[in-house]
Coordinates of C-alpha atoms and ligand atoms in Angstrom, one line a residue:
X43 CA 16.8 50.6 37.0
X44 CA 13.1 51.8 38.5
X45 CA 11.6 48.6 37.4
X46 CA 8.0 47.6 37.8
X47 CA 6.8 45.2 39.0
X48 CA 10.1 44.8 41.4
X49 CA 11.8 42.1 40.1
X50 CA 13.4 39.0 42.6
X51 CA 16.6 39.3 41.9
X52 CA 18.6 42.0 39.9
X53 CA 22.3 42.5 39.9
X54 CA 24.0 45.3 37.6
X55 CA 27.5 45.4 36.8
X56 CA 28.3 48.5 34.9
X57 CA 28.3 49.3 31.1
X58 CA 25.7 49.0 28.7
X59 CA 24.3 47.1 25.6
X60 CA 23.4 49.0 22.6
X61 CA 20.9 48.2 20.6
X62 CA 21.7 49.4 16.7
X63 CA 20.8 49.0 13.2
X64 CA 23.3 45.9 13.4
X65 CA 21.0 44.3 16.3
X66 CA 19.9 41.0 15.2
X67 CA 17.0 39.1 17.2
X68 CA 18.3 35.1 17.5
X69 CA 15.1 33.3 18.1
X70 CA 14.6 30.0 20.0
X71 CA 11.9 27.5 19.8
X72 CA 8.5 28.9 21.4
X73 CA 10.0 32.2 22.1
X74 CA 8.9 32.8 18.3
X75 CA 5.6 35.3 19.5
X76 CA 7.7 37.2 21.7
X77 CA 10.1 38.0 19.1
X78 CA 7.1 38.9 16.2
X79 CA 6.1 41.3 20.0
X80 CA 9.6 43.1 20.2
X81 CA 9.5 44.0 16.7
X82 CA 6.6 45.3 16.8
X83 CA 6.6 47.8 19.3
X84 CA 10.5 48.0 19.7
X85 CA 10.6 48.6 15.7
X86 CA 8.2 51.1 15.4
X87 CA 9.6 53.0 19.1
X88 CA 13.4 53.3 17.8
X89 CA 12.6 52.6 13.9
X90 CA 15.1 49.5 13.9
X91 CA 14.3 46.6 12.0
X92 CA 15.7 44.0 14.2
X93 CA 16.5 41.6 11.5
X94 CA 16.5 37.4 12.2
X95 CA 19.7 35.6 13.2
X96 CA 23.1 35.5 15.2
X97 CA 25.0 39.2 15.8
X98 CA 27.8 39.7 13.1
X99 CA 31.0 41.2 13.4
X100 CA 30.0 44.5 14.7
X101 CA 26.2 44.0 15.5
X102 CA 25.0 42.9 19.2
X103 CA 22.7 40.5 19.5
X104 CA 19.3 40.0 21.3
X105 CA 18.8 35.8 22.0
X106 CA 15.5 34.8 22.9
X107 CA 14.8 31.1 24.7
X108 CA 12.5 28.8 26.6
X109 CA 14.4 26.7 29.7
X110 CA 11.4 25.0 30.7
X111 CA 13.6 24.2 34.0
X112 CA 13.0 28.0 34.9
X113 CA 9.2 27.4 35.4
X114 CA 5.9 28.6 34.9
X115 CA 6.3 32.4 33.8
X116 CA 9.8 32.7 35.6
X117 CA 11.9 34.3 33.3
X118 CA 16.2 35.6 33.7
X119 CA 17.0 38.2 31.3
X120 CA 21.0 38.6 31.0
X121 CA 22.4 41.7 29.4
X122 CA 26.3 41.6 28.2
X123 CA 28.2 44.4 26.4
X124 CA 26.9 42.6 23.3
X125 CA 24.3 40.2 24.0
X126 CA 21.4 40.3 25.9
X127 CA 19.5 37.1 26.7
X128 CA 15.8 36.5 27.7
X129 CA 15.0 33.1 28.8
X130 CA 11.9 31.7 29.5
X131 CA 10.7 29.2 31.7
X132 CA 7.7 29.1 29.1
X133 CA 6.4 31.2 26.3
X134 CA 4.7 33.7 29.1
X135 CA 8.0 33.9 30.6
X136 CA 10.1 35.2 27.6
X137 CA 7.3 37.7 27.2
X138 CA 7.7 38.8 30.7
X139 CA 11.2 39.5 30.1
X140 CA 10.7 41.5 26.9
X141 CA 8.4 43.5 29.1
X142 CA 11.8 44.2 31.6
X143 CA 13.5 44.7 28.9
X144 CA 11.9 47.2 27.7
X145 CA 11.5 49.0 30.4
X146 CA 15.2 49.2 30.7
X147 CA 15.3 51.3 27.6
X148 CA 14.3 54.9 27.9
X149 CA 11.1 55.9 28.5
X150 CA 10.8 56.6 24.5
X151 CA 10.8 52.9 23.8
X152 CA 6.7 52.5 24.6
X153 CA 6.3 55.4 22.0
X154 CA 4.9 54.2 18.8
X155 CA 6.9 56.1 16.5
X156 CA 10.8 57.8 17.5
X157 CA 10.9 61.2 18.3
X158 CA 14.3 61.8 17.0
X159 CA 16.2 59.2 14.7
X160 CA 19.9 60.0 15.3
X161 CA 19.2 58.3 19.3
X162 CA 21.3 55.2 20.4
X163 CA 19.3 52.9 22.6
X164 CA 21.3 51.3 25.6
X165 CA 20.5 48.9 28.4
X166 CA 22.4 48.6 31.4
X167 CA 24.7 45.4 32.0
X168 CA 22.9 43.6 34.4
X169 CA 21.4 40.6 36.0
X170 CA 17.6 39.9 36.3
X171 CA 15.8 36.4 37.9
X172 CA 12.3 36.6 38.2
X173 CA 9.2 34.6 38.4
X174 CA 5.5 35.8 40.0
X175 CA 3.8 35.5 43.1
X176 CA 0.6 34.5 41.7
X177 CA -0.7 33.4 38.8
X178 CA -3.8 35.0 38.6
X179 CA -2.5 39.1 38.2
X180 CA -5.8 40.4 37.5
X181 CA -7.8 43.4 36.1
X182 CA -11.7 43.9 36.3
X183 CA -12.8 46.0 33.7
X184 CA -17.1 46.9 33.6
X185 CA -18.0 47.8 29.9
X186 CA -21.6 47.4 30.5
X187 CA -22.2 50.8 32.7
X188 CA -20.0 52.7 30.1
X189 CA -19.4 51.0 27.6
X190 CA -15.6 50.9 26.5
X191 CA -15.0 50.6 22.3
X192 CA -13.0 47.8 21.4
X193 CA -9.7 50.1 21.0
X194 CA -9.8 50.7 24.1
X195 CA -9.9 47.3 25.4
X196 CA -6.8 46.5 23.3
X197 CA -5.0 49.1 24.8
X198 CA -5.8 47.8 28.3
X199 CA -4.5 44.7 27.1
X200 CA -1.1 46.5 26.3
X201 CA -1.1 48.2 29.1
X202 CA -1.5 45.5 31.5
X203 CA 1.1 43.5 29.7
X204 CA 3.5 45.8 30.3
X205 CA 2.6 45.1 33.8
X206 CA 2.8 41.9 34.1
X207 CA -0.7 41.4 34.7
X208 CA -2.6 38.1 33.2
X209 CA -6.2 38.3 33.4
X210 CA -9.0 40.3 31.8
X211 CA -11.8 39.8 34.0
X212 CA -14.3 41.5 31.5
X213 CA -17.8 42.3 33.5
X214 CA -19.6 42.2 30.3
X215 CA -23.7 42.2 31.5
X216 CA -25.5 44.6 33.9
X217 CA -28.6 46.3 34.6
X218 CA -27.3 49.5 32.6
X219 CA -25.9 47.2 29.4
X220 CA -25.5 44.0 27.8
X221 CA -22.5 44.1 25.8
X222 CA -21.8 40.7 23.8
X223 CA -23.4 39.8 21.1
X224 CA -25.6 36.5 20.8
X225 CA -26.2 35.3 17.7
X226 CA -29.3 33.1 19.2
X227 CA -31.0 36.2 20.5
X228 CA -30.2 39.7 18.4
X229 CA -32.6 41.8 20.7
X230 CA -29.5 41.1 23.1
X231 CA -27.9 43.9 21.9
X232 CA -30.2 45.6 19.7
X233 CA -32.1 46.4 22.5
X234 CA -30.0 45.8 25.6
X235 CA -26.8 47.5 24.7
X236 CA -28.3 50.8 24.7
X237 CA -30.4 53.3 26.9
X238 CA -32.2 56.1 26.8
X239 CA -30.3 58.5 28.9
X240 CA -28.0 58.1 31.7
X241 CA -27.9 59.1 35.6
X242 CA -24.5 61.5 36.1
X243 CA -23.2 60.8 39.4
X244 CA -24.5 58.3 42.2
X245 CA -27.7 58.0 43.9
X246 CA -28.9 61.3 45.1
X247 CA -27.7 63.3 42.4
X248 CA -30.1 65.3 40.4
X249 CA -28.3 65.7 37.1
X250 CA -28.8 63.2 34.2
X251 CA -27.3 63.1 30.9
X252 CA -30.1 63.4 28.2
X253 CA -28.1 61.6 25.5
X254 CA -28.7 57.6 24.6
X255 CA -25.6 55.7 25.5
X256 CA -24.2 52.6 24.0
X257 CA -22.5 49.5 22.3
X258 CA -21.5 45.8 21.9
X259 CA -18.6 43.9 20.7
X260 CA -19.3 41.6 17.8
X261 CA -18.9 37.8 17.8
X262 CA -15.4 38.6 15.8
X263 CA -14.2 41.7 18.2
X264 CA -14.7 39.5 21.1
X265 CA -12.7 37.2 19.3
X266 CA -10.0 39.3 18.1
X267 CA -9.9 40.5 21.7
X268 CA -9.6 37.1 23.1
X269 CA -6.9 36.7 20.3
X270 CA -5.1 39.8 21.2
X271 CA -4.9 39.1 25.2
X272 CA -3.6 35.8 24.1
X273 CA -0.8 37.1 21.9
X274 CA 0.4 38.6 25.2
X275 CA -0.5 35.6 27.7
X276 CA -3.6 37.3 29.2
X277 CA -6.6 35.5 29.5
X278 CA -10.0 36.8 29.3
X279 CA -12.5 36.0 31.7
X280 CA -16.1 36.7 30.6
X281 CA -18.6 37.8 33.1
X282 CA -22.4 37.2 32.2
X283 CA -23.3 38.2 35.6
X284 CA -26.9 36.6 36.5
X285 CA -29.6 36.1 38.5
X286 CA -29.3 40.1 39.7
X287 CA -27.6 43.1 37.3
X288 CA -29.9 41.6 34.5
X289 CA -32.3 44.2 33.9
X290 CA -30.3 45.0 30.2
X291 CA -31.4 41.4 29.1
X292 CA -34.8 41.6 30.8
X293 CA -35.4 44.5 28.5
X294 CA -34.7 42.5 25.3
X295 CA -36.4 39.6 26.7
X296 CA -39.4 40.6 29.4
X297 CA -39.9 36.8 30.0
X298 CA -36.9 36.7 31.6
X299 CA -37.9 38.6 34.4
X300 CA -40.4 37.9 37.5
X301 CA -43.1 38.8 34.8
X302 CA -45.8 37.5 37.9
X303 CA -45.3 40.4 39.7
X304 CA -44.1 43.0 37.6
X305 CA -45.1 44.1 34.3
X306 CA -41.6 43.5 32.8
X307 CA -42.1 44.5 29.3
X308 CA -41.9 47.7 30.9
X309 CA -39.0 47.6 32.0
X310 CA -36.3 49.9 30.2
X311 CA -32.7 49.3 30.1
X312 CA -31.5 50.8 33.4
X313 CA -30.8 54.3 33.2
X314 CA -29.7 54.8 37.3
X315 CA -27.7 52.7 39.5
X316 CA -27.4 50.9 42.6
X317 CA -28.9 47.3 43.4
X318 CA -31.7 46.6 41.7
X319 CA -35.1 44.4 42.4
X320 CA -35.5 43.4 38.7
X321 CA -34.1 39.8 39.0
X322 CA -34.3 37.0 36.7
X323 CA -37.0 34.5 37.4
X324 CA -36.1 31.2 38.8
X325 CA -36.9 29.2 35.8
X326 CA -36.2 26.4 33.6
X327 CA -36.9 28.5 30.7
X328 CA -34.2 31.1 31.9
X329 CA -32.0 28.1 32.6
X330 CA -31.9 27.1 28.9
X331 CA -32.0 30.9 27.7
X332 CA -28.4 31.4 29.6
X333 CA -27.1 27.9 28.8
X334 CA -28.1 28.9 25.0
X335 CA -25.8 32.5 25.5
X336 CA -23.2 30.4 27.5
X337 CA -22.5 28.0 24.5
X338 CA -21.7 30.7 22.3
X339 CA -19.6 32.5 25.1
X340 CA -17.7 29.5 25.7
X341 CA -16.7 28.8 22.0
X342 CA -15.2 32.6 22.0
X343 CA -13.4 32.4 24.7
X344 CA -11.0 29.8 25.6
X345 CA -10.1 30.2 29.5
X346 CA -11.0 27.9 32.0
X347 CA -12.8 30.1 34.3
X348 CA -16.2 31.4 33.3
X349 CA -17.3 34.2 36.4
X350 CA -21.3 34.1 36.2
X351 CA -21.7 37.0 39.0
X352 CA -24.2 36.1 41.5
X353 CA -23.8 39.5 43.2
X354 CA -26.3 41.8 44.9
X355 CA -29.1 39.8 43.7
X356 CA -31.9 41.3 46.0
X357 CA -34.9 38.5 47.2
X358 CA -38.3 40.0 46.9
X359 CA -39.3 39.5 43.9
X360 CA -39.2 35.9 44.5
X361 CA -40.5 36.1 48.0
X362 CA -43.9 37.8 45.9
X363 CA -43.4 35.3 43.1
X364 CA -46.1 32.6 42.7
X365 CA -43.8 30.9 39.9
X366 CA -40.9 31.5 42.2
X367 CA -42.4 30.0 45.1
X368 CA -43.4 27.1 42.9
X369 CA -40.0 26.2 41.6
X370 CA -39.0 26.5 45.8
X371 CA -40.9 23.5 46.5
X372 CA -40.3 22.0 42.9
X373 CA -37.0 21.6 44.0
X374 CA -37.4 20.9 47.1
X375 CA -34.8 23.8 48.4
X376 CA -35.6 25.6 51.9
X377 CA -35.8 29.1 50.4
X378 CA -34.4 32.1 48.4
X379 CA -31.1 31.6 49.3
X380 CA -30.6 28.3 48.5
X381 CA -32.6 28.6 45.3
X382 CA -30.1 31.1 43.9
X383 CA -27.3 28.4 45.3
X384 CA -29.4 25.9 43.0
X385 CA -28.9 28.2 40.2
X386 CA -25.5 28.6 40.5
X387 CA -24.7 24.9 41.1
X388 CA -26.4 24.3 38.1
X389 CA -24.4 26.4 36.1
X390 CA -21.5 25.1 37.9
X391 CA -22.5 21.6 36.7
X392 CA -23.1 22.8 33.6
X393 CA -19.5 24.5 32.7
X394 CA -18.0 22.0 34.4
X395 CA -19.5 19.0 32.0
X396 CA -18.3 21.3 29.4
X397 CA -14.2 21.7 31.1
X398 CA -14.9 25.0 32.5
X399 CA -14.9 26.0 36.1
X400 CA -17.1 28.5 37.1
X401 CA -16.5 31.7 39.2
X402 CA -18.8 34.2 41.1
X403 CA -19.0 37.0 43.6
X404 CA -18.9 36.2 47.0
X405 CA -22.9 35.9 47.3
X406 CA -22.4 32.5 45.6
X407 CA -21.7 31.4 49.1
X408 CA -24.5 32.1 50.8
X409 CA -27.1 29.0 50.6
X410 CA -23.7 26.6 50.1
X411 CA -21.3 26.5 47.4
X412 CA -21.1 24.7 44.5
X413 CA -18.0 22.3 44.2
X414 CA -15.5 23.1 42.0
X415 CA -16.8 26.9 42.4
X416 CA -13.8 29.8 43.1
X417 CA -15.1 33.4 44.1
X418 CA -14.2 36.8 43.9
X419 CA -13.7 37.8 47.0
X420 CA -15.5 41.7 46.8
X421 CA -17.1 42.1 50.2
X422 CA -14.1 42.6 52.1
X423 CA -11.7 39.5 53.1
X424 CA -14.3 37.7 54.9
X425 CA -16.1 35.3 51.5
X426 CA -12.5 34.6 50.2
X427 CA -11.5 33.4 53.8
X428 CA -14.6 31.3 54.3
X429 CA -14.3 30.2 50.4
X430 CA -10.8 29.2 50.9
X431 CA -11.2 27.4 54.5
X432 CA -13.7 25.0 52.8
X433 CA -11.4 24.5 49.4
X434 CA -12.6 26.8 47.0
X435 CA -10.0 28.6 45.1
X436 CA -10.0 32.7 45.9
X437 CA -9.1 35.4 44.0
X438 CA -9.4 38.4 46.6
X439 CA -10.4 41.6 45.5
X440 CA -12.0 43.4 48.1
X441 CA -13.5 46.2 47.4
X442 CA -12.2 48.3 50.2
X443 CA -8.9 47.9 49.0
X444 CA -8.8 47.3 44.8
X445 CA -12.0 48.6 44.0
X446 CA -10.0 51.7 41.8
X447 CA -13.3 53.4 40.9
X448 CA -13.0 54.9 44.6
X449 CA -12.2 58.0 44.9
X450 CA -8.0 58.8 45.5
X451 CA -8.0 61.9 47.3
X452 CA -10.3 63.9 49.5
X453 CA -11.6 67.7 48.7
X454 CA -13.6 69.3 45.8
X455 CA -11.2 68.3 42.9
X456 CA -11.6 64.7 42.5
X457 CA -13.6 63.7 39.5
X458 CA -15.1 60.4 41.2
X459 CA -15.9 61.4 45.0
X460 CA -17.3 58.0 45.6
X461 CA -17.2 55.9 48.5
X462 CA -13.8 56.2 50.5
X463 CA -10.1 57.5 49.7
X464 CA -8.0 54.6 48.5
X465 CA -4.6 56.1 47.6
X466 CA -1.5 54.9 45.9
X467 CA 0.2 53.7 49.1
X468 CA -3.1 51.9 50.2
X469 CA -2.9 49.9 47.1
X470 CA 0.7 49.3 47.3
X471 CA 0.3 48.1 50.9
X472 CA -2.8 46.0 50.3
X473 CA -2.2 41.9 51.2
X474 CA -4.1 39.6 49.4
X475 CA -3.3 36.6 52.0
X476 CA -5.1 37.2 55.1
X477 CA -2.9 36.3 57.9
X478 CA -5.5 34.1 59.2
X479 CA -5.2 31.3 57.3
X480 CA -2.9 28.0 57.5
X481 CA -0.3 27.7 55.2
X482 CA -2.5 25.0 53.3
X483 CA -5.9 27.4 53.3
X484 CA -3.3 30.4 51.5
X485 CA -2.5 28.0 48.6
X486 CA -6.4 28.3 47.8
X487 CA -5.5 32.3 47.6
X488 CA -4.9 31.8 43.6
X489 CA -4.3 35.6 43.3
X490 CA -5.7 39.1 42.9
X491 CA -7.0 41.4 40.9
X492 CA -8.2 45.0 41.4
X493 CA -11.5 46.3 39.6
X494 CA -13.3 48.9 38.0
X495 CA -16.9 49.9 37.9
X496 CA -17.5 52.4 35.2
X497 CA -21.2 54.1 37.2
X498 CA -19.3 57.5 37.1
X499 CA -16.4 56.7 34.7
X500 CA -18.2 57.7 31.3
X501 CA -15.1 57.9 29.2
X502 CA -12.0 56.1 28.8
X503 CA -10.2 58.8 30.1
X504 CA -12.1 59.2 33.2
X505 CA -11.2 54.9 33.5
X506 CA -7.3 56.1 33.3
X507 CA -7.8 58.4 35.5
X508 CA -9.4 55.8 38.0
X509 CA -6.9 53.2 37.3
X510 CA -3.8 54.7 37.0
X511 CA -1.4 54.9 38.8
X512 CA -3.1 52.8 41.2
X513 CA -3.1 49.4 38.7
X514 CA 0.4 50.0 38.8
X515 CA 0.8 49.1 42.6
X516 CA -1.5 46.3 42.1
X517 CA 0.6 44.7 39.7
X518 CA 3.5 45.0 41.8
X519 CA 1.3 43.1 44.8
X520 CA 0.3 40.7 42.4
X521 CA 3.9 39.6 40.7
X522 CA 6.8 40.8 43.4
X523 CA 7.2 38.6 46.6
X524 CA 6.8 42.0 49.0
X525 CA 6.8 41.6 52.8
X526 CA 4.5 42.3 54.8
X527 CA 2.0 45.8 54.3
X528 CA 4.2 47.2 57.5
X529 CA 7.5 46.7 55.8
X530 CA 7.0 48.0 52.5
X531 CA 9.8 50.0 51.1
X532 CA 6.9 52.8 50.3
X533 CA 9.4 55.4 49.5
X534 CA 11.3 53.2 47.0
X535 CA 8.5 52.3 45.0
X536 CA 7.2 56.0 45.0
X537 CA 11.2 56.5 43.6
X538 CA 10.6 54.2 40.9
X539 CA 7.1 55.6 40.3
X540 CA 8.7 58.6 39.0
X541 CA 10.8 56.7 36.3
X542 CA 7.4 54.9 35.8
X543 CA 5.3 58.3 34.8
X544 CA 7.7 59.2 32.1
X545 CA 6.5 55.7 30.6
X546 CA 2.9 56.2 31.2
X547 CA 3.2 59.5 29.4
X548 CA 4.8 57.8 26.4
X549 CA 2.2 55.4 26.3
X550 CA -0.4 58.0 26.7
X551 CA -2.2 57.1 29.8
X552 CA -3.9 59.9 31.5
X553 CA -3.5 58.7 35.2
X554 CA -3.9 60.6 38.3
X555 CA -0.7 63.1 38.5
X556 CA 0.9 62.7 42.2
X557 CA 0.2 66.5 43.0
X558 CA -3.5 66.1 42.4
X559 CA -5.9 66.2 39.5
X560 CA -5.1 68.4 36.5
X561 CA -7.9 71.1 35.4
X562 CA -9.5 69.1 32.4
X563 CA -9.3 66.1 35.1
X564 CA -11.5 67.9 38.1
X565 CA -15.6 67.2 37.5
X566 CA -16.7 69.0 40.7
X567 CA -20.3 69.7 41.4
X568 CA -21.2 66.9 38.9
X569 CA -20.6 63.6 40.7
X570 CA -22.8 61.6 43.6
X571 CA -22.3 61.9 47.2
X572 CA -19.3 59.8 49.1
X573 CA -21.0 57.1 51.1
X574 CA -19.9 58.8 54.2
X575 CA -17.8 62.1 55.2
X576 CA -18.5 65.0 53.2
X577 CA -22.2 66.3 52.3
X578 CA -22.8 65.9 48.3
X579 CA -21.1 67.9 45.8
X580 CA -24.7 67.9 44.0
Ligands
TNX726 C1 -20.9 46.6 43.9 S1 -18.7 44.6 43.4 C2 -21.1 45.9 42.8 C3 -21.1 46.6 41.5 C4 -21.0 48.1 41.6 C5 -20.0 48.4 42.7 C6 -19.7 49.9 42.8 C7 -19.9 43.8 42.9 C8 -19.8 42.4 42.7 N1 -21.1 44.5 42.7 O1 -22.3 46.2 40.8 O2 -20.6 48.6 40.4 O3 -20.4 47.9 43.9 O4 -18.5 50.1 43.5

């Protein structure tokens, strides 16, 4: 059945279910939204209407339920020679299982319109119980290095929904960008959602794009955005990443920055990348300025988990800092560190006095946590471990394993030849429970989530190429209950990777092919040198 994610349980028993013109859709209570779903990519895929009620005489029937006793997101999905069921354990659930289902249809079904009209559409007789491994199946998406038009957002959305994957973790503030709009402060995004020109490739590279760059989501498209994820039981988390990657807002806003020791009204929205000096200063005034863009935030999206960064937030500005200094021994704290632990707690006070729970990088554990906090473990297993040994929820992403913006293949042809080779298998065999922890530390290992920076990605087709396939093995990490990296059937999923490209192409994704780049796909001699290994391709 090349199913992905792997399912738990599947059992086929020969002969198929047709779905016809006679196909009626018998819809239980709370499995209403997954039914408006079906029809609306099944209808326009096979151009049947799927009309409301019990199968006649001669029509099958497709019944949709909740069983609350399955549980959170489990789902069984029974196909008979003319019904098929999908039962939920919840809402979520009963959309997970229209996502097997359709899957079990040919490829053709995730077109939007049918290719030929005189098809039948079958799905095998079988068996299917299935419920995740975590509940946090994430996807980190930057928008403020390149900034990615709402469309395209919405199709991420689809796409990760028909992986199974449950969080939007949108990075939506950096040096480069600032990319939401605040109603309380316009020059936000008039000013800080676009700059001058662009550096093409990493560091050394000598090659810049001349053209301005830009773009921000409105009040309403973050909304409808929010909306849409919803519609398919993904939640978006919003990243306003602070006190470092804030030179975008700085530029709208010079008193934002360490204005004491740099003249930060010249400072331009960042054109280059890489971690930046340009920090927020340590004040109350900034307090109330990100409290102010926070509110609105939090009225747009709904989620319980608000990630605030706290990443690669480098210290000498505030070492040079007069003000800085000042708000040191204003507070009483012991020094840098544990003044950007201040921040952070006090945002984490804040959100939380508000029902939100904050989330950060795994910097936000250097000077002590805040309680309540939960990180993104990015720096390699070691923050999430720590984070999780002293009862901080985890969601492990390190960089070394999901970060997809690495490169997937050495040699001259890879578009992105950052950092280190991270292929398909790598993905597939990544673990997001270290091995050292108790049984009782793991439970704080909430899930995963792999994640894309967009410093060399400048198109949405240079972000498919980064993500897919290797999303796809994420997802199966993140739902399927695998064994151990060692014992991964490897070859079997590689088997069911090949049913899974047909679907990709009718969905339009412009992933990685197995055999290598294609021609349009290969950038060489325009991209920044790896980190190590090969000398630049400058
Ligand atoms: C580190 S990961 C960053 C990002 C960069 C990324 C490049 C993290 C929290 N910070 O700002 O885009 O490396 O791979």
């Amino acid at each position: 059945m090349d199913l992905i994610p792997q399912p738990r349980r599947t059992r086929t028993e020969g002969g198929t279910f047709e779905l016809g013109a006679g196909t009626r859709l018998e819809v239980g209570r709370g499995a209403e939204p997954t039914a408006r779903w079906l029809r609306g990519v099944l209808g326009p895929a096979t151009g049947l209407d799927f009309p409301a009620g019990a199968g006649g005489e001669r029509g099958s029937t497709v019944r949709l339920t909740v069983d609350p006793a399955l549980g959170r997101e489990a789902y069984r999905l029974t196909v008979g020679p003319d019904t098929l069921r999908l039962t939920g354990g919840d809402a979520a659930g009963v959309f997970w299982a229209a996502q097997t289902l359709r899957q079990l249809m040919d490829p053709a079904a995730f077109r939007r319109a049918p290719v030929r009209r005189d098809r039948t559409w079958t799905v095998p007789v079988c068996d299917i119980e299935d419920r995740p491994r975590f509940h946090w199946r994430g996807f980190m998406l930057d928008v403020a290095r390149h900034f990615m038009p709402k469309d395209g957002v919405l199709r991420h959305l689809d796409l990760m929904a028909a992986h199974k994957l449950n969080v939007l973790h949108l990075h939506l503030t950096d040096d480069q960008g600032w990319r939401p709009e605040i109603t309380r402060y316009p020059r936000l995004t008039e000013v800080g959602a676009w700059r001058h020109r662009t550096k093409v490739g990493l560091r050394e590279s000598p090659l810049w794009d001349e053209r301005p760059h830009g773009g921000y989501y409105t009040q309403d498209d973050l909304r409808e955005i929010v909306a849409y994820a919803e519609d398919r039981h993904i939640t978006v988390v919003p990243e306003i990443d602070i006190p470092g990657h804030s030179q975008a807002a700085i530029a709208a806003y010079p008193e934002l920055g360490n204005a004491d020791v740099v003249d930060t009204a010249a400072l331009p929205v960042l054109p280059h990348w890489g971690v930046n000096p340009n920090v927020l200063a340590p004040a109350e005034a900034t307090l109330r300025f990100y409290e102010n863009v926070l509110a609105e935030l939090l009225d747009i999206f709904p989620g319980t988990f608000f990630h605030i960064g706290g990443d690669e937030c480098p210290k000498e500005q505030w070492r040079a800092s007069p003000a800085a200094q000042a708000r040191i021994a204003e507070l009483g704290v012991a020094d840098e560190d544990a003044l950007q632990s201040a921040l952070i707690r006090h945002f984490d006070r804040w959100l939380a006095d508000r029902g939100r729970r904050l989330i950060g990088w795994d910097e936000i554990l250097e000077g002590g946590l805040a309680e309540g906090a939960a990180v993104s473990s990015w720096q390699g297993y070691a923050g999430g471990i720590a984070a999780a040994r002293a009862g901080h929820d985890v969601v492990m992403c390190p960089q070394g394993q999901v970060y997809l913006d690495w490169r997937q293949a050495d040699g001259p042809d890879e578009p992105v030849p950052i950092a280190h080779v991270r292929t398909l298998e790598d993905v597939y065999r990544f673990e997001p429970v270290p091995a050292e922890l108790t049984a009782a530390e793991a439970e704080h290992v909430i899930g995963t989530q792999a994640n894309v920076w967009t410093e060399v990605l400048d198109s949405p087709r240079a972000v498919d190429y980064a993500v897919y396939p290797r999303l796809v093995a994420l997802a199966e990490v993140a739902w399927s209950h695998l064994p151990a990296p060692a014992e991964r059937d490897w070859s079997g999923f590689e088997a069911r990777m090949r049913a899974h490209y047909a679907r990709l192409d009718a969905l339009g994704v412009e992933y990685r092919p197995p055999g290598g780049p294609l021609p349009w796909q290969r950038r060489p001699g325009v991209l920044g040198r790896p980190l190590d290994g090969p000398p630049p391709i400058v």
